[in-house]
Amino acid sequence: MIDLRSDTVTIPTEAMREAMAYAPVGDDVYGEDPTINELQDYAADLLGKEAALFVPTGVMGNQICIALHTQTGDEVIVEGESHIFHYETSAPAIIAGVQLHCVPSPSGEMSEESIRRAIRPSDYYFPRTSLICLENTHNRHGGTLVGLDYIRQTAALARENNCAFHCDGARLWNASAATGIAPKDYAAEFDTLSVCLSKGLGAPVGSLIVGSSQHIHAARKWRKILGGGMRQAGILAAAGLHALKFHREALSGDHSHARDFAERLSNSPYIRINLESVQTNIVVFGFPSTIDTMEFIATCKQKGLLISQGRTGWMRAVFHFQVSEADAQAAAEIIVRTVEERML
Ligand SMILES: *Cc1c(COP(=O)(O)O)cnc(C)c1O
């Protein structure tokens, strides 16, 4: 079975399992797990920040950062297709007690003008805008890249308006692999970032928050409040450390497989695809409305291919290091043939 539903479906490699099995561990609530400490130091260094905190999931990472930067009743600016808005079960309303202000954009970069319009004036009856979030790469727009110049301009805008600046960098590693820009250069302008170890990097679980020592100190408290105090979780951190050290290199291979797959789909007159938006490991595509999406997904499954739905009306295929070049080609062939069987 070729599984292109997500880059979260990777299975730990033998080498990763070995690293996990022999990891030195301790009680992390006492700050005594050497492998967790090593992972946090490694990530902080890689992202050029003072400190890092290991958290179970990317959602918890984002939510802790939102809570750090806001007070109850504040407003947070997020992009209209953002993960924080769509896939985090309204957690900002529950945990930080804030409201999201969604700003639409074509590919993940909200225009300066639209952000300015979204920032509230200081009149007492408005919520206070205290945080601006970006997502890089941008999941629902199809793994699109958010540019470094754009990040710098938006950081300046945030500072000018006394807003904190957070990056949902679940796939920041993909952005770096695609552009050659170092993770720490992407990270420099943000107060905090949340990065995933369990997407294309292939760890079974885990994310990290990075930021100033002060922010990470407060983040540790928030993680505890959310029930995320960890004990001998060095077993898990070892997988993340292994992933950060040895799996980042494979990401550009995933990008070329995605590209190859996308180009094959674009050869079919029935498949809608914007090749310009295929920038990393995610491919978003559509087909004529006469094709029933659920039936299409079921047929592909019978033929040995798993794909999922993306944003409304679109399909999504995601590449990772356990999908080979041959798998990518076979997957494209299954999709093109399945579409054409329905159109001819
Ligand atoms: C996967 C993902 C997250 C975090 O998801 P978890 O499943 O909680 O690890 C956050 N943001 C984006 C853009 C993601 O793709």
Short mmCIF file of C-alpha atoms in Angstrom, two decimals, residues 27-325:
data_model
loop_
_atom_site.label_atom_id
_atom_site.label_comp_id
_atom_site.label_asym_id
_atom_site.label_seq_id
_atom_site.Cartn_x
_atom_site.Cartn_y
_atom_site.Cartn_z
CA ASP A 27 12.80 12.12 35.46
CA ASP A 28 12.12 15.15 33.28
CA VAL A 29 9.80 16.76 35.85
CA TYR A 30 13.05 17.17 37.84
CA GLY A 31 14.81 18.28 34.62
CA GLU A 32 16.93 15.14 34.87
CA ASP A 33 16.38 13.34 31.61
CA PRO A 34 19.72 13.65 29.79
CA THR A 35 18.30 12.75 26.38
CA ILE A 36 15.48 15.28 26.62
CA ASN A 37 17.99 17.90 27.75
CA GLU A 38 20.25 17.03 24.82
CA LEU A 39 17.36 17.26 22.36
CA GLN A 40 16.27 20.63 23.76
CA ASP A 41 19.81 22.02 23.61
CA TYR A 42 20.29 20.67 20.11
CA ALA A 43 17.03 22.24 18.88
CA ALA A 44 17.65 25.57 20.59
CA ASP A 45 21.05 25.74 18.93
CA LEU A 46 19.71 24.71 15.53
CA LEU A 47 17.04 27.41 15.73
CA GLY A 48 19.29 30.05 17.28
CA LYS A 49 17.18 30.54 20.41
CA GLU A 50 18.12 30.51 24.11
CA ALA A 51 16.03 27.51 25.05
CA ALA A 52 13.68 24.78 23.87
CA LEU A 53 10.98 22.60 25.41
CA PHE A 54 10.00 19.10 24.31
CA VAL A 55 6.22 18.77 24.04
CA PRO A 56 4.09 15.78 23.01
CA THR A 57 2.43 17.38 19.98
CA GLY A 58 2.49 20.35 17.64
CA VAL A 59 -0.95 21.39 18.80
CA MET A 60 0.27 21.59 22.38
CA GLY A 61 3.28 23.56 21.17
CA ASN A 62 1.12 26.12 19.38
CA GLN A 63 -1.37 26.38 22.23
CA ILE A 64 1.29 26.90 24.88
CA CYS A 65 2.84 29.66 22.77
CA ILE A 66 -0.53 31.33 22.26
CA ALA A 67 -1.10 31.21 26.02
CA LEU A 68 2.38 32.68 26.66
CA HIS A 69 1.81 35.73 24.53
CA THR A 70 -1.78 36.63 25.35
CA GLN A 71 -4.24 37.48 28.09
CA THR A 72 -7.83 36.27 28.32
CA GLY A 73 -10.01 38.17 25.86
CA ASP A 74 -7.19 39.10 23.48
CA GLU A 75 -7.28 38.54 19.77
CA VAL A 76 -4.73 36.58 17.74
CA ILE A 77 -4.17 37.12 14.02
CA VAL A 78 -3.83 33.89 12.05
CA GLU A 79 -3.97 33.13 8.34
CA GLY A 80 -7.42 32.01 7.14
CA GLU A 81 -6.34 28.47 6.20
CA SER A 82 -4.04 28.02 9.18
CA HIS A 83 -3.70 24.80 11.16
CA ILE A 84 -4.32 26.77 14.37
CA PHE A 85 -7.72 27.84 13.06
CA HIS A 86 -8.82 24.63 11.33
CA TYR A 87 -7.35 21.68 13.17
CA GLU A 88 -6.84 22.59 16.81
CA THR A 89 -10.43 22.08 18.03
CA SER A 90 -10.90 25.70 19.05
CA ALA A 91 -8.23 25.26 21.71
CA PRO A 92 -7.26 28.97 21.83
CA ALA A 93 -10.78 29.71 23.10
CA ILE A 94 -10.47 27.02 25.77
CA ILE A 95 -6.87 27.31 26.94
CA ALA A 96 -5.70 30.91 26.46
CA GLY A 97 -9.28 32.22 26.31
CA VAL A 98 -8.60 34.22 23.16
CA GLN A 99 -10.40 34.81 19.88
CA LEU A 100 -8.82 34.17 16.49
CA HIS A 101 -8.96 36.78 13.76
CA CYS A 102 -8.54 35.00 10.43
CA VAL A 103 -6.92 36.90 7.57
CA PRO A 104 -7.22 35.19 4.18
CA SER A 105 -4.36 34.99 1.70
CA PRO A 106 -3.66 33.15 -1.55
CA SER A 107 -0.72 31.08 -0.30
CA GLY A 108 -0.05 31.72 3.37
CA GLU A 109 1.40 35.24 3.18
CA MET A 110 -1.27 37.67 4.43
CA SER A 111 -0.74 41.07 2.85
CA GLU A 112 0.64 43.84 5.03
CA GLU A 113 -2.46 45.86 4.27
CA SER A 114 -4.79 43.05 5.42
CA ILE A 115 -2.85 42.53 8.65
CA ARG A 116 -2.92 46.27 9.36
CA ARG A 117 -6.68 46.24 8.88
CA ALA A 118 -7.01 43.28 11.27
CA ILE A 119 -5.03 44.89 14.10
CA ARG A 120 -7.56 46.48 16.45
CA PRO A 121 -7.50 50.14 17.39
CA SER A 122 -7.06 50.76 21.10
CA ASP A 123 -10.67 51.83 21.84
CA TYR A 124 -11.83 50.00 24.96
CA TYR A 125 -14.62 48.08 23.24
CA PHE A 126 -12.28 46.21 20.88
CA PRO A 127 -10.33 43.13 21.86
CA ARG A 128 -6.62 43.75 22.20
CA THR A 129 -4.52 42.30 19.35
CA SER A 130 -1.53 40.75 21.07
CA LEU A 131 -0.13 38.09 18.75
CA ILE A 132 0.44 37.47 15.05
CA CYS A 133 1.06 33.90 13.85
CA LEU A 134 2.51 32.60 10.59
CA GLU A 135 2.67 29.01 9.35
CA ASN A 136 5.73 27.81 7.41
CA THR A 137 5.43 25.74 5.33
CA HIS A 138 1.73 26.30 4.96
CA ASN A 139 -0.18 23.03 5.18
CA ARG A 140 -3.62 23.78 3.70
CA HIS A 141 -2.20 25.92 0.91
CA GLY A 142 -0.22 22.87 -0.17
CA GLY A 143 3.11 23.07 1.66
CA THR A 144 3.83 26.54 0.33
CA LEU A 145 6.86 28.53 1.45
CA VAL A 146 6.61 31.72 3.45
CA GLY A 147 9.47 33.98 2.33
CA LEU A 148 12.20 35.32 4.56
CA ASP A 149 11.72 38.94 3.42
CA TYR A 150 8.01 38.59 4.10
CA ILE A 151 8.72 37.21 7.58
CA ARG A 152 11.01 40.18 8.31
CA GLN A 153 8.42 42.71 7.14
CA THR A 154 5.70 41.05 9.18
CA ALA A 155 7.94 40.93 12.25
CA ALA A 156 8.47 44.68 11.96
CA LEU A 157 4.73 45.17 11.66
CA ALA A 158 4.17 43.03 14.78
CA ARG A 159 6.76 44.98 16.78
CA GLU A 160 5.36 48.30 15.64
CA ASN A 161 2.01 47.22 17.07
CA ASN A 162 3.28 45.62 20.29
CA CYS A 163 2.30 42.18 19.11
CA ALA A 164 4.24 38.99 19.81
CA PHE A 165 5.19 36.95 16.76
CA HIS A 166 4.85 33.15 16.65
CA CYS A 167 5.60 30.63 13.92
CA ASP A 168 3.76 27.35 13.52
CA GLY A 169 6.81 25.69 12.03
CA ALA A 170 5.51 22.11 11.99
CA ARG A 171 7.26 21.81 8.61
CA LEU A 172 9.91 24.51 8.98
CA TRP A 173 12.43 21.75 8.17
CA ASN A 174 10.83 21.38 4.75
CA ALA A 175 11.07 25.12 4.15
CA SER A 176 14.78 25.01 5.00
CA ALA A 177 15.39 21.98 2.81
CA ALA A 178 13.60 23.63 -0.13
CA THR A 179 15.29 27.04 0.05
CA GLY A 180 18.65 26.33 1.69
CA ILE A 181 17.83 29.03 4.28
CA ALA A 182 19.06 27.87 7.70
CA PRO A 183 16.38 27.11 10.31
CA LYS A 184 17.92 29.76 12.59
CA ASP A 185 17.58 32.41 9.88
CA TYR A 186 13.90 31.60 9.55
CA ALA A 187 13.57 31.58 13.35
CA ALA A 188 15.43 34.82 14.08
CA GLU A 189 12.44 37.17 13.76
CA PHE A 190 9.99 35.13 15.82
CA ASP A 191 9.53 35.28 19.59
CA THR A 192 8.57 31.60 19.62
CA LEU A 193 8.33 28.74 17.17
CA SER A 194 6.74 25.34 17.40
CA VAL A 195 8.39 22.65 15.25
CA CYS A 196 7.35 19.01 14.67
CA LEU A 197 9.53 15.94 14.90
CA SER A 198 6.76 13.59 13.83
CA LYS A 199 5.97 14.87 10.33
CA GLY A 200 8.47 14.29 7.53
CA LEU A 201 11.29 13.87 10.05
CA GLY A 202 9.78 10.53 10.98
CA ALA A 203 9.87 10.46 14.78
CA PRO A 204 6.90 8.57 16.30
CA VAL A 205 5.89 11.51 18.49
CA GLY A 206 7.00 14.93 19.64
CA SER A 207 7.38 18.62 18.91
CA LEU A 208 9.52 21.39 20.33
CA ILE A 209 8.89 24.98 21.31
CA VAL A 210 11.84 27.36 21.07
CA GLY A 211 12.24 30.91 22.35
CA SER A 212 13.87 32.99 25.08
CA SER A 213 14.75 31.33 28.42
CA GLN A 214 11.99 33.35 30.00
CA HIS A 215 9.39 32.15 27.50
CA ILE A 216 10.51 28.54 27.84
CA HIS A 217 10.38 28.75 31.62
CA ALA A 218 6.77 29.93 31.38
CA ALA A 219 6.08 27.33 28.69
CA ARG A 220 7.19 24.53 31.03
CA LYS A 221 4.59 25.68 33.53
CA TRP A 222 1.91 25.76 30.83
CA ARG A 223 2.88 22.27 29.67
CA LYS A 224 2.40 21.02 33.24
CA ILE A 225 -0.99 22.74 33.47
CA LEU A 226 -2.02 20.91 30.31
CA GLY A 227 -1.00 17.59 31.85
CA GLY A 228 2.16 17.38 29.80
CA GLY A 229 4.74 16.85 32.56
CA MET A 230 6.99 14.05 31.38
CA ARG A 231 9.06 11.45 33.18
CA GLN A 232 11.51 9.11 31.37
CA ALA A 233 10.47 10.49 27.99
CA GLY A 234 14.08 10.44 26.82
CA ILE A 235 13.01 7.26 25.00
CA LEU A 236 10.89 9.53 22.81
CA ALA A 237 13.35 12.41 22.71
CA ALA A 238 15.98 9.99 21.39
CA ALA A 239 13.81 9.40 18.34
CA GLY A 240 13.48 13.15 17.83
CA LEU A 241 17.21 13.70 18.21
CA HIS A 242 17.91 10.94 15.71
CA ALA A 243 15.36 12.49 13.32
CA LEU A 244 16.87 15.98 13.60
CA LYS A 245 20.38 14.68 13.04
CA PHE A 246 19.79 12.15 10.29
CA HIS A 247 16.41 12.68 8.61
CA ARG A 248 16.52 16.31 7.54
CA GLU A 249 18.65 15.46 4.56
CA ALA A 250 16.00 13.21 3.00
CA LEU A 251 13.43 16.03 2.85
CA SER A 252 14.64 17.40 -0.48
CA GLY A 253 14.13 13.92 -1.96
CA ASP A 254 10.50 14.10 -0.78
CA HIS A 255 10.20 17.45 -2.54
CA SER A 256 11.42 16.09 -5.84
CA HIS A 257 9.07 13.10 -5.57
CA ALA A 258 6.19 15.51 -4.94
CA ARG A 259 7.26 17.56 -7.96
CA ASP A 260 7.50 14.52 -10.21
CA PHE A 261 4.10 13.28 -9.01
CA ALA A 262 2.53 16.73 -9.60
CA GLU A 263 3.94 17.00 -13.12
CA ARG A 264 2.53 13.60 -14.02
CA LEU A 265 -0.92 14.66 -12.76
CA SER A 266 -0.71 17.92 -14.71
CA ASN A 267 -0.40 15.93 -17.94
CA SER A 268 -4.00 14.81 -17.54
CA PRO A 269 -6.51 17.30 -18.97
CA TYR A 270 -8.98 16.36 -16.22
CA ILE A 271 -6.84 17.11 -13.22
CA ARG A 272 -6.65 20.63 -11.80
CA ILE A 273 -3.29 21.41 -10.34
CA ASN A 274 -1.26 24.58 -9.86
CA LEU A 275 2.35 23.50 -10.30
CA GLU A 276 3.55 26.81 -8.87
CA SER A 277 2.08 25.88 -5.50
CA VAL A 278 4.02 22.59 -5.40
CA GLN A 279 7.02 23.85 -3.46
CA THR A 280 7.76 21.16 -0.87
CA ASN A 281 6.29 17.75 0.02
CA ILE A 282 2.55 18.42 -0.33
CA VAL A 283 0.54 18.28 -3.55
CA VAL A 284 -2.99 19.65 -3.68
CA PHE A 285 -5.07 18.77 -6.73
CA GLY A 286 -8.66 18.66 -7.89
CA PHE A 287 -10.80 17.02 -10.53
CA PRO A 288 -14.15 17.66 -12.24
CA SER A 289 -17.07 18.04 -9.86
CA THR A 290 -18.81 15.07 -11.51
CA ILE A 291 -16.36 12.79 -9.72
CA ASP A 292 -17.45 11.77 -6.24
CA THR A 293 -14.50 12.36 -3.91
CA MET A 294 -15.27 9.65 -1.36
CA GLU A 295 -15.84 7.05 -4.07
CA PHE A 296 -12.60 8.15 -5.74
CA ILE A 297 -10.65 7.73 -2.51
CA ALA A 298 -12.19 4.27 -2.00
CA THR A 299 -11.28 3.18 -5.55
CA CYS A 300 -7.70 4.35 -5.12
CA LYS A 301 -7.53 2.33 -1.91
CA GLN A 302 -8.61 -0.80 -3.76
CA LYS A 303 -5.77 -0.12 -6.20
CA GLY A 304 -3.24 0.19 -3.39
CA LEU A 305 -3.10 3.95 -2.85
CA LEU A 306 -4.22 5.99 0.14
CA ILE A 307 -4.90 9.71 -0.37
CA SER A 308 -6.94 12.20 1.63
CA GLN A 309 -9.02 15.31 1.19
CA GLY A 310 -7.37 18.68 1.59
CA ARG A 311 -9.21 21.97 1.88
CA THR A 312 -12.76 21.94 0.61
CA GLY A 313 -13.03 20.54 -2.90
CA TRP A 314 -9.37 19.49 -3.12
CA MET A 315 -7.37 16.29 -2.72
CA ARG A 316 -4.05 16.09 -0.95
CA ALA A 317 -1.01 13.87 -1.37
CA VAL A 318 1.92 14.15 1.03
CA PHE A 319 5.40 12.73 0.52
CA HIS A 320 7.89 11.45 3.09
CA PHE A 321 11.09 9.42 3.13
CA GLN A 322 9.27 6.09 3.16
CA VAL A 323 7.66 6.83 -0.21
CA SER A 324 10.10 5.94 -3.01
CA GLU A 325 10.43 7.51 -6.43
#
